[in-house]
């Protein structure tokens, strides 16, 4: 257990920590990739709570995208109906995974619209928005114009092969992105805008070295299908979707609607995103904020993508993995554990149900679950009574290492540390053989069984504490079982899957 003094010191620091997930498009129901990002962000939040920080976790729905308009047309409903329906699915997924979103900010809300117009006006006032006729190739999937040299040999974008780009020519508003190139380069280079991991930081610096071009930040109502945030003082244009989508991070904490709340939480301490949208978060977003003379986020954590059973997830392949299926079948903590321990936080990975079941049986049923029920059973058989003691409180040996790993978002390595501890306690029990002591007359005991069980119970309480950010439900169950005076065995935490 943590000793009381150091825990008080931790409590006293009371920093605020504001984390965001990326804001998903809601043109379809969430897939298992969304679950990964939500879970990662939730671990970070819970970890900061354990440090005594005041935390805020925001997610939301990018509802102003053309993809939503197209999806609604396909389903024969209005765009508003589509985003209402699908946004709920993302919130529901988070709940099922025990993820505590404090704010879920929707792009179609009135306050978000006016907040984004405010951001636009600030950039405009500083002379960074101008009008120009533009001809370019647009990928609706990415919501992005591409240069010819950024496309594959067939002239398609790399994220959406097989989908021809639209050639668009119209008068739009442009943002002077080029003006901020040097400033952003310096900020990233000096880690004032810190990018995790390092190789992603280098990727962005490489992108910046190539030079930045000004970007179109609006489109005609016609092309926008009359959907999205209206450009201030120009009823003929809607904002480019990324301009408003990024601002969800601000509008959700009251930018232009609740100054007190905004002052308290902004800037974000961490944006959690996938590798495909790094340019928007590490280049466009800081540029918009610099232009508007607003504080910049402090850090961006970039995770990879994963395939499902070795193949890219796609609707046409029919292999889009629905995280709710896995929650139903194996429980929220099992999916959380799999995503956090088996998918690298930084590199691309592969998701497979077969592997999930393997890991469930080896690590959760055999490793953690077995230790917990073994010790509980021993306590029960030995009539062990826990004495509330103040002397056995000491800082956990691995805690510093655990904390360092979590501060660098190395979730899988932090979990490894916990599982090493589980193995150590298992070994300790195997060596001390308390079940044999149960048969020995009390006078002949080389070591009282109580002290062995006390140690094991103490270790399990520590394990429960370390597990909390990762497996909150399991951690709670273990704590409830092991903080009682009389420890009883219960149903297995993770029944073996045949
Ligand atoms: Zn694309």
Coordinates of N, CA and C in Angstrom, one line a residue, residues 55-194:
X55 N -9.0 15.6 -13.4 CA -8.9 15.2 -14.8 C -10.2 15.5 -15.6
X56 N -10.1 15.7 -16.9 CA -11.2 15.8 -17.8 C -10.9 15.0 -19.0
X57 N -11.8 14.2 -19.4 CA -11.7 13.4 -20.6 C -12.8 13.8 -21.6
X58 N -12.4 14.2 -22.7 CA -13.4 14.7 -23.7 C -13.3 13.8 -25.0
X59 N -14.5 13.4 -25.4 CA -14.6 12.8 -26.8 C -15.8 13.5 -27.5
X60 N -16.1 13.1 -28.6 CA -17.2 13.8 -29.3 C -17.5 13.1 -30.6
X61 N -18.2 13.9 -31.4 CA -18.6 13.3 -32.7 C -18.4 14.4 -33.8
X62 N -17.6 14.0 -34.8 CA -17.4 14.9 -35.9 C -18.6 14.7 -36.9
X63 N -19.5 15.7 -36.8 CA -20.8 15.5 -37.4 C -20.9 16.3 -38.7
X64 N -20.0 17.2 -39.0 CA -20.2 18.1 -40.1 C -19.5 17.6 -41.4
X65 N -19.1 16.3 -41.4 CA -18.4 15.7 -42.5 C -19.3 15.4 -43.6
X66 N -18.8 15.5 -44.9 CA -19.6 15.0 -46.0 C -19.9 13.5 -46.0
X67 N -19.0 12.8 -45.4 CA -19.2 11.3 -45.2 C -20.6 11.1 -44.6
X68 N -20.9 11.9 -43.6 CA -22.2 11.7 -42.9 C -23.4 12.0 -43.8
X69 N -23.2 13.1 -44.7 CA -24.3 13.4 -45.6 C -24.5 12.2 -46.6
X70 N -23.4 11.7 -47.1 CA -23.5 10.5 -48.0 C -24.1 9.3 -47.3
X71 N -23.6 9.0 -46.1 CA -24.2 7.9 -45.4 C -25.7 8.0 -45.2
X72 N -26.1 9.2 -44.8 CA -27.5 9.5 -44.6 C -28.3 9.3 -45.9
X73 N -27.8 9.7 -47.0 CA -28.5 9.5 -48.3 C -28.7 8.0 -48.6
X74 N -27.6 7.3 -48.3 CA -27.7 5.8 -48.6 C -28.8 5.2 -47.7
X75 N -28.9 5.7 -46.5 CA -29.9 5.1 -45.6 C -31.3 5.7 -45.7
X76 N -31.3 6.7 -46.5 CA -32.6 7.4 -46.7 C -33.2 8.1 -45.5
X77 N -32.3 8.7 -44.7 CA -32.7 9.5 -43.6 C -32.0 10.9 -43.7
X78 N -32.4 11.8 -42.8 CA -31.7 13.1 -42.9 C -30.3 13.0 -42.2
X79 N -29.5 13.9 -42.6 CA -28.1 13.9 -42.0 C -28.2 14.0 -40.5
X80 N -29.1 14.9 -40.0 CA -29.2 15.1 -38.5 C -29.7 13.8 -37.9
X81 N -30.6 13.1 -38.5 CA -31.1 11.8 -38.0 C -29.9 10.8 -37.9
X82 N -29.1 10.8 -38.9 CA -28.0 9.9 -39.0 C -27.0 10.1 -37.8
X83 N -26.6 11.4 -37.7 CA -25.6 11.7 -36.6 C -26.2 11.5 -35.2
X84 N -27.5 11.8 -35.1 CA -28.1 11.6 -33.8 C -28.0 10.1 -33.4
X85 N -28.4 9.3 -34.4 CA -28.4 7.8 -34.2 C -27.0 7.3 -33.9
X86 N -26.0 7.7 -34.8 CA -24.7 7.1 -34.7 C -23.9 7.6 -33.5
X87 N -24.0 8.9 -33.2 CA -23.3 9.4 -32.0 C -23.6 8.7 -30.8
X88 N -24.9 8.3 -30.6 CA -25.3 7.5 -29.4 C -24.5 6.2 -29.3
X89 N -24.2 5.6 -30.5 CA -23.5 4.3 -30.5 C -22.1 4.4 -29.9
X90 N -21.4 5.6 -30.2 CA -20.1 5.8 -29.7 C -20.1 6.0 -28.2
X91 N -21.1 6.8 -27.7 CA -21.2 7.0 -26.3 C -21.6 5.7 -25.6
X92 N -22.4 4.9 -26.2 CA -22.8 3.6 -25.6 C -21.6 2.6 -25.5
X93 N -20.7 2.7 -26.6 CA -19.6 1.8 -26.5 C -18.7 2.2 -25.4
X94 N -18.5 3.5 -25.2 CA -17.6 3.9 -24.1 C -18.2 3.4 -22.8
X95 N -19.4 3.6 -22.6 CA -20.1 3.1 -21.3 C -19.8 1.6 -21.1
X96 N -20.0 0.8 -22.1 CA -19.8 -0.6 -22.0 C -18.4 -1.0 -21.7
X97 N -17.5 -0.1 -22.1 CA -16.0 -0.4 -21.8 C -15.6 0.2 -20.5
X98 N -16.5 0.8 -19.7 CA -16.2 1.4 -18.4 C -15.3 2.6 -18.6
X99 N -15.6 3.4 -19.7 CA -14.8 4.6 -20.0 C -15.6 5.8 -19.5
X100 N -14.9 6.6 -18.8 CA -15.6 7.8 -18.2 C -15.4 9.0 -19.1
X101 N -16.2 9.2 -20.1 CA -16.1 10.5 -20.8 C -16.8 11.6 -20.0
X102 N -16.1 12.6 -19.7 CA -16.7 13.7 -18.9 C -17.5 14.6 -19.8
X103 N -17.1 14.7 -21.1 CA -17.8 15.5 -22.0 C -17.8 14.8 -23.4
X104 N -18.9 14.8 -24.0 CA -19.1 14.2 -25.3 C -19.6 15.3 -26.2
X105 N -18.8 16.0 -26.9 CA -19.2 17.2 -27.6 C -19.5 16.9 -29.1
X106 N -20.7 17.3 -29.4 CA -21.2 17.0 -30.8 C -21.0 18.2 -31.7
X107 N -20.6 17.8 -33.0 CA -20.3 18.9 -33.9 C -21.5 19.6 -34.5
X108 N -22.7 19.0 -34.3 CA -23.9 19.6 -34.8 C -24.6 20.5 -33.8
X109 N -24.0 20.6 -32.6 CA -24.6 21.4 -31.5 C -24.4 22.9 -31.8
X110 N -25.4 23.7 -31.4 CA -25.4 25.1 -31.7 C -24.2 25.8 -31.1
X111 N -23.8 25.4 -29.8 CA -22.7 26.1 -29.2 C -21.4 25.8 -29.9
X112 N -21.3 24.6 -30.5 CA -20.1 24.2 -31.2 C -20.0 25.1 -32.5
X113 N -21.2 25.3 -33.1 CA -21.2 26.1 -34.4 C -20.7 27.5 -34.0
X114 N -21.2 28.1 -33.0 CA -20.9 29.5 -32.7 C -19.4 29.6 -32.2
X115 N -19.0 28.6 -31.5 CA -17.6 28.6 -31.0 C -16.6 28.5 -32.2
X116 N -17.0 27.7 -33.2 CA -16.1 27.6 -34.4 C -16.1 28.9 -35.2
X117 N -17.2 29.5 -35.2 CA -17.3 30.8 -35.9 C -16.4 31.8 -35.2
X118 N -16.4 31.7 -33.9 CA -15.5 32.6 -33.1 C -14.0 32.4 -33.5
X119 N -13.6 31.1 -33.5 CA -12.2 30.8 -33.9 C -11.9 31.4 -35.3
X120 N -12.8 31.2 -36.2 CA -12.7 31.7 -37.6 C -12.5 33.2 -37.5
X121 N -13.3 33.9 -36.8 CA -13.3 35.4 -36.7 C -11.9 35.9 -36.2
X122 N -11.4 35.1 -35.2 CA -10.1 35.5 -34.6 C -9.0 35.3 -35.7
X123 N -9.0 34.2 -36.4 CA -8.0 34.0 -37.5 C -8.2 35.1 -38.6
X124 N -9.4 35.4 -38.9 CA -9.7 36.4 -39.9 C -9.2 37.8 -39.5
X125 N -9.4 38.1 -38.3 CA -9.0 39.4 -37.8 C -7.5 39.6 -37.9
X126 N -6.8 38.5 -37.7 CA -5.3 38.6 -37.8 C -4.8 38.4 -39.2
X127 N -5.7 38.5 -40.1 CA -5.3 38.5 -41.5 C -4.8 37.2 -42.1
X128 N -5.2 36.1 -41.5 CA -4.8 34.8 -42.0 C -5.8 34.1 -42.9
X129 N -6.9 34.7 -43.1 CA -7.9 34.0 -44.0 C -8.2 34.9 -45.2
X130 N -8.0 34.4 -46.4 CA -8.3 35.1 -47.6 C -9.0 34.3 -48.6
X131 N -9.5 34.9 -49.7 CA -10.3 34.2 -50.7 C -9.5 34.0 -51.9
X132 N -9.7 32.8 -52.5 CA -9.0 32.5 -53.7 C -9.8 31.4 -54.5
X133 N -9.6 31.5 -55.8 CA -10.2 30.4 -56.6 C -9.3 29.2 -56.7
X134 N -9.8 28.1 -56.4 CA -8.9 26.9 -56.3 C -9.4 25.8 -57.1
X135 N -8.5 25.1 -57.8 CA -8.8 23.9 -58.5 C -7.9 22.8 -57.9
X136 N -8.6 21.7 -57.5 CA -7.8 20.6 -56.9 C -8.5 19.3 -56.8
X137 N -7.7 18.3 -56.4 CA -8.3 16.9 -56.3 C -8.7 16.7 -54.9
X138 N -9.9 16.3 -54.7 CA -10.4 16.2 -53.3 C -10.8 14.7 -53.0
X139 N -10.4 14.2 -51.9 CA -10.8 12.9 -51.4 C -11.9 13.1 -50.3
X140 N -13.1 12.6 -50.6 CA -14.2 12.8 -49.6 C -13.9 11.9 -48.4
X141 N -13.3 10.8 -48.6 CA -12.9 9.9 -47.5 C -12.1 10.6 -46.5
X142 N -11.0 11.3 -47.0 CA -10.1 12.0 -46.1 C -10.6 13.4 -45.7
X143 N -11.5 13.9 -46.5 CA -11.9 15.3 -46.4 C -10.7 16.2 -46.6
X144 N -10.0 16.0 -47.7 CA -8.7 16.6 -47.9 C -8.4 16.7 -49.4
X145 N -7.8 17.9 -49.7 CA -7.2 18.1 -51.1 C -5.9 17.4 -51.1
X146 N -5.6 16.8 -52.3 CA -4.2 16.2 -52.4 C -3.5 16.8 -53.6
X147 N -2.2 16.9 -53.5 CA -1.4 17.2 -54.7 C -1.2 15.9 -55.5
X148 N -0.9 16.0 -56.8 CA -0.7 14.8 -57.6 C 0.4 13.9 -57.0
X149 N 1.4 14.5 -56.5 CA 2.6 13.7 -56.1 C 2.3 13.0 -54.7
X150 N 1.1 13.2 -54.2 CA 0.8 12.5 -52.9 C -0.1 11.3 -53.1
X151 N -0.4 11.0 -54.4 CA -1.3 10.0 -54.8 C -0.6 8.8 -55.3
X152 N -1.3 7.6 -55.4 CA -0.7 6.4 -56.0 C -0.7 6.5 -57.5
X153 N -0.2 5.5 -58.1 CA 0.0 5.6 -59.6 C -1.4 5.7 -60.3
X154 N -2.5 5.2 -59.7 CA -3.8 5.3 -60.3 C -4.4 6.7 -60.0
X155 N -3.7 7.5 -59.3 CA -4.2 8.8 -58.9 C -5.2 8.8 -57.8
X156 N -5.1 7.8 -56.9 CA -6.0 7.7 -55.7 C -5.2 7.9 -54.5
X157 N -5.9 8.3 -53.4 CA -5.2 8.5 -52.1 C -4.9 7.2 -51.5
X158 N -3.8 7.2 -50.7 CA -3.4 5.9 -50.1 C -4.3 5.3 -49.0
X159 N -5.1 6.2 -48.4 CA -6.1 5.7 -47.4 C -7.3 5.1 -48.1
X160 N -7.6 5.6 -49.3 CA -8.9 5.1 -49.9 C -8.6 4.6 -51.4
X161 N -7.8 3.6 -51.5 CA -7.6 3.1 -52.9 C -8.9 2.6 -53.5
X162 N -9.1 2.8 -54.8 CA -10.3 2.4 -55.5 C -11.4 3.5 -55.5
X163 N -11.2 4.6 -54.8 CA -12.1 5.7 -54.8 C -11.6 6.9 -55.5
X164 N -12.0 7.1 -56.7 CA -11.4 8.2 -57.5 C -11.7 9.6 -56.8
X165 N -10.7 10.5 -56.9 CA -10.8 11.8 -56.3 C -11.7 12.7 -57.2
X166 N -12.4 13.7 -56.5 CA -13.2 14.6 -57.2 C -12.3 15.8 -57.6
X167 N -12.5 16.2 -58.9 CA -11.8 17.5 -59.3 C -12.7 18.6 -58.9
X168 N -12.3 19.5 -58.1 CA -13.1 20.6 -57.6 C -12.5 21.9 -58.0
X169 N -13.3 22.9 -58.5 CA -12.8 24.2 -58.8 C -13.9 25.2 -58.3
X170 N -13.5 26.0 -57.3 CA -14.4 27.0 -56.8 C -13.7 28.0 -56.0
X171 N -14.4 29.1 -55.7 CA -13.8 30.1 -54.9 C -14.0 29.7 -53.4
X172 N -12.9 29.7 -52.7 CA -12.9 29.3 -51.3 C -12.2 30.2 -50.4
X173 N -12.3 30.1 -49.1 CA -11.5 30.8 -48.2 C -10.2 29.9 -47.9
X174 N -9.1 30.6 -47.8 CA -7.8 30.0 -47.6 C -7.2 30.4 -46.2
X175 N -6.5 29.5 -45.6 CA -5.8 29.9 -44.4 C -4.3 29.9 -44.6
X176 N -3.6 30.9 -44.1 CA -2.2 31.1 -44.3 C -1.4 30.1 -43.5
X177 N -1.4 28.9 -43.9 CA -0.7 27.9 -43.1 C 0.8 28.1 -43.2
X178 N 1.3 28.5 -44.4 CA 2.7 28.7 -44.7 C 3.4 29.6 -43.7
X179 N 2.6 30.6 -43.3 CA 3.1 31.7 -42.4 C 3.6 31.1 -41.1
X180 N 3.0 29.9 -40.7 CA 3.3 29.3 -39.3 C 4.4 28.2 -39.4
X181 N 4.9 27.9 -40.5 CA 5.8 26.8 -40.7 C 7.0 26.8 -39.7
X182 N 7.7 27.9 -39.6 CA 8.9 28.0 -38.8 C 8.5 27.9 -37.3
X183 N 7.5 28.6 -36.9 CA 7.0 28.6 -35.5 C 6.7 27.2 -35.1
X184 N 5.9 26.5 -35.9 CA 5.5 25.2 -35.5 C 6.7 24.2 -35.4
X185 N 7.6 24.4 -36.4 CA 8.8 23.6 -36.4 C 9.6 23.7 -35.1
X186 N 9.7 24.9 -34.6 CA 10.4 25.2 -33.4 C 9.7 24.6 -32.2
X187 N 8.4 24.8 -32.1 CA 7.6 24.3 -31.0 C 7.7 22.7 -30.9
X188 N 7.7 22.1 -32.0 CA 7.8 20.6 -32.0 C 9.2 20.2 -31.7
X189 N 10.2 20.8 -32.3 CA 11.6 20.5 -32.1 C 11.9 20.6 -30.6
X190 N 11.5 21.6 -30.0 CA 11.8 21.8 -28.6 C 10.8 21.1 -27.6
X191 N 9.9 20.3 -28.2 CA 9.0 19.6 -27.3 C 8.0 20.5 -26.6
X192 N 7.9 21.7 -27.0 CA 6.8 22.5 -26.4 C 5.5 22.0 -26.8
X193 N 5.4 21.5 -28.0 CA 4.3 20.7 -28.4 C 4.9 19.3 -28.6
X194 N 4.7 18.5 -27.5 CA 5.5 17.2 -27.5 C 4.7 16.2 -28.2

